[in-house]
Amino acid sequence: MNSKLKRSVSAAAASVLAAVSMTAAVPAATVNAADTSFPYTIEGEDMEGAELWEKIYENELPGYSGKGFAYLTGGELSFTVTVPEDGMYTVSARAAQILNEEGRFQTMAVNGSEFSKTIPYTKEWKDFEFGVVRLNKGENTISFLNKYGYMAIDSVTVKVAEPHDYSKATDVCVDPKATAETQALMKYLKSVYGKHVIAGQQEIYGGGHKNNYEWENEYIQDLTGKLPAIRALDFMNYNPLYGWDDNTTERAIAWVKEKNGIISASWHINVPIDFEGYELGDEVDWQKCTYKNYQASNSTFNTANVLKEGTKERAYFDEAMKMLAEQLKRLQDENVPIIFRPLHEAQGNDGLYGDGTAWFWWGDRGPEVYKGLWKLLYTTLTEKYELHNIIWEFNSYDYETSPLWYPGDEYVDIVAYDKYNVEYNRGDGKTSGPNLLAIPAKFDYLFNLTNGKKMVSMSENDTIPAVDNMIVEDAYWLYVCPWYDGGEDGGTAFLSEKYQDLDEFKKFYQSDLAITLDELPEDLYKGGSATPAPATTAPATKPAETKPAVTTATAVSSTTAPADGDIRYGDANLDKDVTLADALLILQYVANSKKYPIEPQGIINADCFNSGDGVTAKDALSIQRLDAKVISSLPEKA
């Protein structure tokens, strides 16, 4: 089934699931599991822990619904909602905030996982979305926490989230002169986006892990029997200060030419800490250099001056771009395209006002200077140095101010997010260990940042999200890419059990969701399709656990079917094919079996999840999983 039809069926399925849910609000703060339809709205004053307010002291807030509103000042305000199956929902509050003119941070919790948002100063009731959240089958508790508080809540609405329309993303490079290989890679990325997640891995720069640049890949291959499709590099060592050739470029060329892989790269470009005392052309010990912001490193480098011709900062940056261009030109001469992620994480710490709180120097003077740097780099590399082998990847966050940092659609091919939520901002209710969330709210934010026009990747991460989470939460990151080993935790760091659930890691690499090196098309750089190619990599250190071959929808059958062949698992509509149309029919049947009947044989066929327990929405999910190639045959067991 084509992706457009797949999305339309998914949207219809979401509507049916909503209809299967509940109908009437019942006593204080609980939605009954009877038949209430979404969107569901609860008045603020009806939430658990709420008191009825009609004004905030002397401040009138006219236009509220119901009897009044709730005011978040003391304990938490909460309500319970029951849903029939796991799924994605949006939660929004009709709210006002009259305490802080600069805005006030507010936190919502869903089953213990927290979502935060800055609510601006407003005397008028306005709707504020707190994000796309996952609700689990059964009861779910949604709470507004009094961490900062003083938010007036007129009502809260829960509605079924619209599935992402991945087809909106462009497959055309922003560089109109992109090389044939670069454009072919861009088209391939788009062909798998929303269907698969490409496996990537960052290598350590400088000297590799114990002088072995292949350590991470060898570790992954030994664990999973597979190699990542994307090798992520860093061009930081090619710089005007202490630059040395660590053969990054050679490894990039070999990964593409010899392995048929994909490369991406960042650029931790350094500046001298004592820039005032620095003379252009001087060698500087790496310990006296920095890529941190001026405040954190005591650097005298003024980022804003890079945009001014004739300054020493501009002259330095020109030399840095020249050295970078030399390496990218070597790639271009070998017909090697690159996903390039320069000037990354600029908004770290939300350094909006240029106050030095940003993580890196390129973000320490705020968004306007940063966008100027991005455009200067883009123009210099594409026009002055005539480099057209670059897919431009922009790092973003999901702050209220993030749109101010976006360089513009004409300068960006891919929008990326760097996920680190093991130590901080976990959101899963745990305090340690791997964090398997697919962070769908952040994916949704980045998707909406460009109205879906740009593919969204996870360019760095600690834990790779669980396969099931990425599917159920509709967060199909273009690729994932754990950071390098770093020599911690016995040498494994971000590949260690502190950060990775090794069973889930292995499950991802061996799932049909993931695309690994052996599954890239052989003609990848000649416009190859998304169909995985035969394995071409060296044998694994230990035998690989090979994925089962994916059967087509028409060939799906059960290995446990009777000899007479009467059961064709999944074929609910008896058209001798298993498609998402069957999934939709099952969902309609579950919602209203009288209106949407299924033939007796279709009932038998439809019972394809835990066969024997009757027809449920989980049977439809199994068919969707089959269509997405997450599983290879039916029936599916729990």
XYZ file of C-alpha atoms in Angstrom:
638
model
C 0.000 0.000 0.000
C 1.356 3.417 -0.880
C 2.290 5.869 1.888
C -0.477 8.335 1.041
C -3.175 5.702 1.448
C -1.407 4.423 4.536
C -1.609 7.845 6.172
C -5.256 8.321 5.223
C -6.096 4.946 6.735
C -4.101 5.864 9.859
C -6.044 9.097 10.196
C -9.307 7.246 9.807
C -8.135 4.676 12.323
C -7.384 7.449 14.811
C -10.908 8.759 14.344
C -12.364 5.318 14.902
C -10.268 4.820 18.027
C -11.581 8.131 19.289
C -15.122 6.985 18.636
C -14.481 3.734 20.479
C -13.569 5.777 23.581
C -15.964 7.462 25.960
C -19.082 9.634 25.896
C -19.925 11.509 29.016
C -18.007 13.286 31.698
C -18.758 11.968 35.152
C -18.139 13.182 38.638
C -15.227 15.347 39.366
C -12.189 14.810 37.295
C -12.835 11.364 35.845
C -13.740 10.321 32.323
C -15.723 7.111 32.353
C -14.730 4.132 30.249
C -18.193 4.036 28.802
C -18.564 5.815 25.477
C -17.181 9.379 25.519
C -15.922 10.746 22.231
C -12.845 12.882 21.755
C -12.000 15.656 21.897
C -12.783 15.578 25.595
C -12.909 18.833 27.592
C -13.011 19.229 31.346
C -13.670 22.539 33.107
C -10.754 23.720 35.217
C -12.861 24.008 38.350
C -13.919 20.341 37.972
C -10.393 18.969 38.219
C -9.293 17.162 41.355
C -7.741 19.611 43.812
C -9.314 22.653 42.147
C -11.201 25.485 43.799
C -13.688 27.693 41.996
C -12.326 31.156 41.064
C -14.262 33.880 39.283
C -11.530 36.503 39.423
C -7.940 36.706 40.615
C -8.221 39.043 43.569
C -9.228 42.343 41.937
C -8.484 41.170 38.394
C -11.462 40.193 36.308
C -10.936 37.540 33.625
C -14.176 37.635 31.655
C -15.123 35.081 29.036
C -14.495 31.902 30.979
C -16.680 28.870 30.362
C -18.550 26.966 33.025
C -18.950 28.419 36.503
C -15.461 29.942 36.652
C -11.887 28.656 36.488
C -9.119 27.006 38.518
C -6.034 28.872 39.729
C -2.831 26.868 40.101
C -1.397 28.171 43.376
C -1.127 25.352 45.895
C -1.198 21.661 45.152
C -1.604 19.997 41.782
C -4.747 19.935 39.669
C -5.540 16.621 38.006
C -8.084 14.465 36.219
C -8.255 10.912 34.912
C -9.055 9.863 31.369
C -9.535 6.286 30.129
C -8.665 5.160 26.599
C -9.191 1.761 24.934
C -5.703 1.363 23.412
C -2.235 2.921 23.483
C -2.131 6.000 21.295
C -1.010 9.594 20.821
C -3.014 12.571 22.029
C -2.593 16.323 22.375
C -3.375 18.099 25.640
C -4.145 21.809 25.624
C -5.198 24.247 28.325
C -7.321 27.343 27.867
C -5.374 29.527 30.230
C -4.331 33.004 31.352
C -1.262 34.228 33.233
C -1.172 37.708 34.804
C 1.695 37.395 37.292
C 4.864 37.670 35.186
C 5.092 39.866 32.110
C 8.182 37.980 30.931
C 6.245 34.696 30.965
C 6.034 31.901 33.520
C 7.162 28.284 33.274
C 4.408 25.688 33.733
C 4.562 21.910 34.004
C 2.054 19.237 33.075
C 2.512 15.564 34.004
C 1.004 12.606 32.162
C 1.263 9.403 34.195
C 4.307 10.913 35.917
C 6.100 12.048 32.753
C 6.501 15.823 32.703
C 6.004 18.312 29.874
C 6.823 21.988 30.338
C 5.911 25.192 28.578
C 6.376 28.909 29.158
C 2.994 30.604 29.331
C 3.286 34.263 28.273
C 1.612 37.122 30.085
C -2.018 37.331 28.986
C -5.205 38.700 30.526
C -7.241 36.975 27.827
C -8.047 33.279 27.694
C -5.855 31.568 25.115
C -5.278 27.937 24.131
C -1.796 26.563 24.872
C -0.761 23.088 23.694
C 1.441 21.187 26.114
C 2.507 18.719 23.447
C 1.766 15.346 21.934
C 1.604 12.699 24.647
C 1.156 8.970 24.803
C -1.868 7.669 26.697
C -1.911 4.019 27.647
C -4.781 1.595 27.464
C -6.919 2.107 30.560
C -6.766 4.988 33.020
C -4.325 7.877 32.594
C -3.749 10.731 35.033
C -3.082 14.221 33.683
C -1.883 16.786 36.226
C -0.803 20.415 36.312
C 1.982 20.771 38.865
C 2.572 23.786 41.062
C 6.303 24.085 40.411
C 6.011 27.728 39.377
C 2.255 27.996 39.167
C -0.002 31.035 39.182
C -1.674 29.972 35.957
C -5.434 30.298 35.572
C -7.020 27.310 33.812
C -10.467 27.706 32.296
C -10.573 24.252 30.710
C -8.382 21.390 29.482
C -8.937 19.520 26.212
C -7.623 16.092 25.239
C -7.877 15.066 21.604
C -6.510 12.387 19.313
C -3.274 13.557 17.688
C -3.182 13.802 13.920
C -0.624 11.358 12.446
C 2.370 13.004 10.814
C 2.190 13.408 7.062
C 5.740 12.369 6.204
C 5.075 12.853 2.496
C 5.241 16.631 2.973
C 9.028 16.516 3.420
C 11.002 17.558 0.367
C 13.507 15.309 -1.366
C 15.126 18.196 -3.259
C 18.393 19.661 -1.950
C 18.383 23.367 -1.097
C 21.551 23.736 -3.156
C 20.253 23.933 -6.743
C 23.658 22.744 -7.979
C 23.779 19.651 -5.764
C 25.778 16.852 -7.341
C 23.983 13.835 -8.754
C 25.203 11.671 -5.861
C 24.056 14.216 -3.281
C 20.621 14.488 -4.833
C 20.401 10.672 -5.050
C 21.201 10.408 -1.334
C 18.588 13.052 -0.509
C 15.953 11.151 -2.470
C 16.869 7.904 -0.726
C 16.564 9.535 2.703
C 13.101 10.781 1.795
C 12.103 7.342 0.445
C 12.642 5.710 3.865
C 11.483 8.645 6.026
C 8.366 7.788 8.008
C 8.794 4.065 7.284
C 12.191 3.177 8.711
C 14.866 4.630 11.006
C 18.462 4.574 9.770
C 21.069 3.317 12.256
C 24.052 5.616 12.792
C 27.062 5.850 15.100
C 29.408 8.723 15.989
C 33.135 7.971 16.069
C 35.538 9.617 18.506
C 37.810 12.223 16.953
C 41.550 12.709 17.422
C 42.864 9.219 17.965
C 39.893 6.927 18.182
C 39.182 4.612 21.080
C 42.632 3.383 22.139
C 43.868 4.322 18.655
C 41.134 2.246 17.022
C 38.680 4.256 14.926
C 36.635 1.119 14.308
C 36.013 0.355 17.980
C 32.384 1.484 18.081
C 31.505 -0.347 14.878
C 33.228 -3.525 16.027
C 31.362 -3.363 19.329
C 28.010 -2.933 17.568
C 28.705 -5.704 15.081
C 29.743 -8.080 17.843
C 26.529 -7.298 19.744
C 24.019 -7.254 16.894
C 25.627 -8.861 13.868
C 25.043 -5.580 12.026
C 26.874 -2.346 11.245
C 25.374 1.168 11.284
C 24.466 2.632 7.913
C 25.623 6.130 8.888
C 29.131 6.874 10.137
C 29.247 10.241 11.908
C 32.517 12.194 11.919
C 33.893 15.525 13.145
C 36.079 17.923 11.160
C 37.229 19.813 14.280
C 40.902 18.932 13.871
C 41.230 20.751 10.567
C 41.599 24.259 11.992
C 44.030 27.208 11.814
C 45.372 26.734 15.371
C 46.730 23.251 16.029
C 45.294 21.407 13.068
C 46.441 17.922 12.318
C 45.263 15.371 9.816
C 43.649 12.486 11.685
C 42.473 10.944 8.400
C 38.843 11.846 8.962
C 38.438 12.537 5.265
C 40.011 9.237 4.276
C 37.658 7.342 6.578
C 34.697 9.193 5.121
C 35.694 8.315 1.568
C 36.321 4.668 2.474
C 32.958 4.346 4.251
C 31.143 5.472 1.121
C 33.327 4.018 -1.630
C 34.236 0.706 -0.008
C 31.298 0.059 2.334
C 28.495 1.785 0.395
C 27.622 3.647 3.604
C 26.431 7.158 4.434
C 28.477 9.792 6.259
C 27.474 12.738 8.389
C 29.740 15.206 10.155
C 29.753 18.004 12.700
C 32.335 20.802 13.012
C 33.480 21.679 16.547
C 35.550 24.557 15.219
C 37.842 26.024 17.894
C 38.950 29.604 18.559
C 41.859 30.849 20.730
C 40.809 31.662 24.281
C 43.128 34.688 24.223
C 41.904 35.982 20.894
C 43.042 39.547 21.619
C 46.639 38.331 21.952
C 46.394 35.977 18.998
C 48.051 36.748 15.673
C 46.555 35.182 12.564
C 48.674 32.232 11.512
C 50.047 31.499 14.991
C 50.002 27.933 16.277
C 48.123 27.581 19.558
C 48.199 24.588 21.899
C 44.813 22.852 21.912
C 44.530 23.404 25.660
C 44.461 27.142 24.993
C 41.634 26.817 22.487
C 37.903 26.437 22.955
C 34.594 25.908 21.225
C 32.687 26.986 24.348
C 31.011 30.359 24.694
C 33.027 33.398 25.733
C 31.617 33.489 29.249
C 32.289 29.836 30.052
C 35.838 29.885 28.686
C 36.931 33.490 29.361
C 37.460 33.827 25.637
C 37.892 37.267 24.085
C 36.525 36.082 20.719
C 33.562 38.276 19.718
C 31.235 36.172 17.580
C 29.322 39.179 16.269
C 32.502 40.502 14.625
C 32.620 37.494 12.302
C 29.837 39.135 10.322
C 31.872 42.334 9.896
C 34.339 42.390 7.049
C 37.800 43.598 7.986
C 37.733 42.291 11.566
C 40.220 39.785 12.931
C 37.329 37.460 13.825
C 36.162 37.487 10.199
C 39.672 36.801 8.940
C 39.975 33.873 11.353
C 36.631 32.403 10.328
C 37.537 32.817 6.648
C 40.675 30.759 7.243
C 38.674 28.116 9.145
C 36.172 27.847 6.282
C 39.043 27.532 3.804
C 40.542 24.586 5.700
C 37.120 22.925 5.990
C 36.493 23.445 2.273
C 39.734 21.676 1.407
C 38.459 18.501 3.057
C 34.955 18.739 1.628
C 36.487 19.287 -1.812
C 38.376 16.016 -1.443
C 35.033 14.314 -0.781
C 33.429 16.001 -3.761
C 36.286 14.938 -6.028
C 35.530 11.345 -5.009
C 31.780 11.805 -5.652
C 31.087 11.453 -1.925
C 28.118 13.430 -0.522
C 27.878 14.352 3.147
C 25.150 15.173 5.664
C 26.827 18.211 7.216
C 25.751 19.519 10.648
C 27.862 22.636 11.326
C 27.397 25.195 14.116
C 25.301 22.679 15.999
C 23.386 23.016 19.283
C 23.690 26.794 19.036
C 20.654 27.347 21.204
C 21.969 25.246 24.086
C 20.733 26.815 27.361
C 18.393 28.937 25.245
C 20.947 31.735 24.845
C 18.435 34.053 23.223
C 19.791 37.345 24.487
C 23.450 36.819 23.704
C 24.268 36.703 27.410
C 26.895 33.988 27.200
C 24.710 31.157 28.409
C 24.874 29.277 25.091
C 27.069 26.181 25.053
C 29.185 27.159 22.043
C 30.745 30.388 20.815
C 28.703 30.371 17.605
C 25.512 30.743 19.653
C 26.684 33.193 22.324
C 25.461 36.391 20.610
C 21.906 35.302 20.002
C 19.813 34.098 17.046
C 20.362 36.917 14.557
C 24.149 36.628 14.692
C 23.860 32.860 14.557
C 21.690 32.920 11.428
C 24.173 35.305 9.862
C 26.982 32.808 10.557
C 24.983 29.962 9.020
C 24.223 31.916 5.870
C 27.849 33.089 5.598
C 29.060 29.495 5.842
C 26.478 28.244 3.336
C 27.256 30.985 0.821
C 31.027 30.653 1.186
C 31.079 26.877 0.730
C 28.575 26.714 -2.111
C 29.542 29.861 -4.056
C 33.172 30.682 -3.293
C 34.430 27.111 -3.002
C 31.790 25.585 -5.306
C 30.998 22.699 -2.979
C 27.770 20.997 -3.969
C 28.087 17.649 -2.187
C 26.461 18.867 1.057
C 23.096 18.033 2.606
C 22.653 20.834 5.156
C 21.459 19.690 8.591
C 20.335 22.248 11.189
C 20.307 21.433 14.925
C 17.236 22.708 16.754
C 15.638 22.510 20.171
C 12.018 22.809 21.220
C 12.154 26.022 23.227
C 9.572 28.749 22.771
C 12.291 30.788 21.028
C 13.574 28.022 18.739
C 11.901 29.410 15.587
C 14.028 32.549 15.963
C 17.176 30.463 15.360
C 16.002 28.703 12.198
C 18.079 29.944 9.216
C 15.225 29.467 6.739
C 13.930 26.773 4.411
C 16.265 27.916 1.639
C 19.330 27.075 3.766
C 18.276 23.812 5.471
C 17.705 20.275 4.186
C 17.196 18.385 7.469
C 16.207 19.503 10.973
C 17.978 17.587 13.757
C 17.580 17.104 17.494
C 20.224 15.901 19.965
C 18.663 13.669 22.634
C 20.337 13.380 26.032
C 17.783 12.497 28.709
C 19.367 9.824 30.872
C 20.854 12.166 33.485
C 18.420 15.078 33.152
C 14.867 15.794 31.966
C 14.048 12.107 31.718
C 10.288 12.365 31.448
C 9.806 8.628 32.053
C 9.384 8.748 35.832
C 12.696 6.910 36.437
C 15.877 8.257 38.024
C 18.575 6.233 36.275
C 19.270 3.728 33.541
C 18.542 3.859 29.801
C 15.709 6.133 28.672
C 13.758 4.393 25.909
C 11.274 7.178 25.191
C 10.888 8.184 21.554
C 10.295 11.792 22.794
C 7.330 12.285 20.452
C 6.571 15.801 21.726
C 10.010 16.956 20.620
C 9.670 15.176 17.291
C 6.299 16.838 16.823
C 7.742 20.267 17.633
C 10.559 19.916 15.098
C 8.152 18.517 12.515
C 5.915 21.555 12.957
C 8.879 23.951 12.946
C 8.930 23.630 9.150
C 5.324 22.463 8.735
C 6.684 19.025 7.891
C 8.661 20.274 4.892
C 12.011 19.074 6.258
C 12.936 15.586 7.438
C 13.622 15.296 11.187
C 16.621 13.354 12.515
C 18.116 12.444 15.887
C 21.670 13.523 15.049
C 23.054 12.672 18.503
C 21.623 10.596 21.311
C 22.351 8.601 24.404
C 19.734 5.795 24.491
C 18.309 4.666 21.166
C 14.505 4.829 21.642
C 12.685 1.503 21.844
C 11.369 0.170 18.542
C 7.803 -0.121 19.823
C 7.900 3.421 21.211
C 8.963 4.937 17.892
C 6.149 3.091 16.101
C 3.313 3.645 18.569
C 4.366 7.246 19.266
C 4.611 8.091 15.546
C 8.164 9.383 15.973
C 9.955 8.011 12.921
C 13.268 9.811 13.303
C 15.131 9.808 9.982
C 18.129 8.346 11.781
C 19.515 7.830 15.285
C 23.183 8.235 16.208
C 24.642 7.440 19.656
C 27.620 9.587 20.653
C 31.114 8.087 20.736
C 32.526 5.901 23.517
C 34.626 8.507 25.368
C 36.518 5.884 27.338
C 34.088 5.821 30.288
C 32.285 2.871 31.855
C 34.942 0.377 30.913
C 35.344 1.927 27.490
C 31.769 1.846 26.249
C 30.182 5.073 27.588
C 27.142 5.791 25.412
C 27.135 2.191 24.222
C 27.208 0.906 27.803
C 24.339 -0.462 29.861
C 24.204 2.863 31.695
C 22.841 4.433 28.507
C 21.632 1.540 26.338
C 19.208 -1.248 27.063
C 21.326 -3.780 25.194
C 18.372 -6.065 24.474
C 16.445 -3.140 22.962
C 19.591 -1.984 21.152
C 19.940 -5.416 19.581
C 16.208 -5.544 18.852
C 16.434 -2.233 16.991
C 19.390 -3.283 14.839
C 17.731 -6.576 13.947
C 14.221 -5.156 13.435
C 12.587 -4.320 10.142
C 12.269 -0.754 11.407
C 16.026 -0.182 11.321
C 18.131 0.243 8.203
C 21.667 -1.013 8.707
C 24.693 -0.908 6.418
C 23.904 -4.193 4.687
C 20.386 -2.972 3.848
C 21.347 0.130 1.883
C 20.650 -0.258 -1.856
C 23.678 -1.154 -3.924
C 22.934 1.723 -6.290
C 22.397 4.175 -3.412
C 24.352 6.971 -5.081
C 22.779 6.376 -8.446
C 19.205 6.880 -7.333
C 18.678 3.519 -5.634
C 15.303 2.631 -4.156
C 14.472 2.082 -0.507
C 14.530 -1.702 -0.914
C 17.249 -3.214 1.292
C 20.120 -4.676 -0.684
C 21.774 -8.050 -0.080
C 24.398 -8.022 2.673
C 27.796 -6.859 1.459
C 29.629 -6.368 4.756
C 32.198 -8.605 6.366
C 30.962 -11.455 8.593
C 30.128 -10.521 12.163
C 32.511 -11.344 14.993
C 29.836 -13.761 16.143
C 27.013 -15.158 13.976
C 24.326 -12.633 13.164
C 20.731 -13.259 14.091
C 19.313 -12.757 10.636
C 16.028 -10.930 10.197
C 13.228 -13.036 8.723
C 12.502 -12.224 5.123
C 9.652 -9.742 4.790
C 6.698 -11.251 2.985
C 4.399 -9.234 0.806
C 0.857 -8.560 1.942
C -0.553 -11.071 -0.525
C 1.756 -13.797 0.741
C 0.932 -13.422 4.450
C -0.258 -16.614 6.068
C 0.060 -18.354 9.410
C 2.433 -21.189 10.024
C -0.242 -22.517 12.366
C -3.112 -22.383 9.878
C -5.100 -25.572 9.320
C -4.109 -27.780 6.457
C -7.259 -26.900 4.550
C -6.025 -23.285 4.356
C -9.294 -21.734 5.454
C -7.618 -19.130 7.723
C -5.843 -16.212 6.082
C -4.773 -14.186 9.080
C -5.388 -10.458 8.683
C -7.720 -10.719 5.666
C -10.786 -9.313 7.441
C -12.506 -8.078 4.263
C -11.940 -11.375 2.395
C -10.303 -9.772 -0.649
C -7.446 -12.314 -0.502
C -4.993 -9.589 0.438
C -3.798 -8.191 3.780
C -3.602 -4.401 3.788
C -4.385 -1.421 5.989
C -7.937 -1.571 4.638
C -8.327 -4.690 6.799
C -6.980 -2.809 9.821
C -9.512 -0.029 9.261
C -12.388 -2.509 8.934
C -11.369 -4.160 12.221
C -11.306 -0.810 14.019
C -14.732 0.050 12.602
C -16.065 -3.342 13.676
C -14.712 -2.883 17.214
C -16.362 0.553 17.384
C -19.745 -0.524 16.003
C -20.163 -4.131 14.891
C -23.755 -3.552 13.739
C -22.821 -0.691 11.464
C -19.594 -2.310 10.259
C -20.188 -6.097 10.235
C -17.528 -8.615 9.212
C -18.326 -11.938 7.533
C -17.877 -15.061 9.726
C -14.721 -16.122 7.868
C -13.460 -12.550 8.105
C -13.907 -12.692 11.891
C -11.713 -15.790 12.004
C -9.109 -14.149 9.753
C -9.186 -10.874 11.703
C -8.208 -12.537 14.986
C -4.493 -12.208 14.139
C -3.059 -11.015 17.471
C -3.092 -13.684 20.190
C -5.334 -15.750 17.961
C -8.247 -17.115 19.935
C -8.969 -14.088 22.132
C -11.480 -12.522 19.740
C -11.300 -9.461 17.487
C -9.845 -6.363 19.185
C -8.043 -3.185 18.175
C -4.770 -5.030 18.768
C -5.506 -7.141 15.691
C -5.608 -3.939 13.630
C -2.310 -2.834 15.190
C -0.698 -6.131 14.149
C -1.725 -5.498 10.540
C -0.269 -1.996 10.744
C 2.951 -3.453 12.149
C 3.044 -5.932 9.280
C 2.528 -3.144 6.745
C 5.368 -1.151 8.360
C 7.552 -4.301 8.177
C 8.049 -4.354 11.920
C 6.852 -7.956 11.886
C 7.104 -10.365 8.975
C 4.082 -12.625 9.328
C 0.736 -13.195 11.046
C -0.593 -14.229 13.504
C 1.398 -12.241 16.058
C 1.818 -13.435 19.626
C 1.873 -11.135 22.672
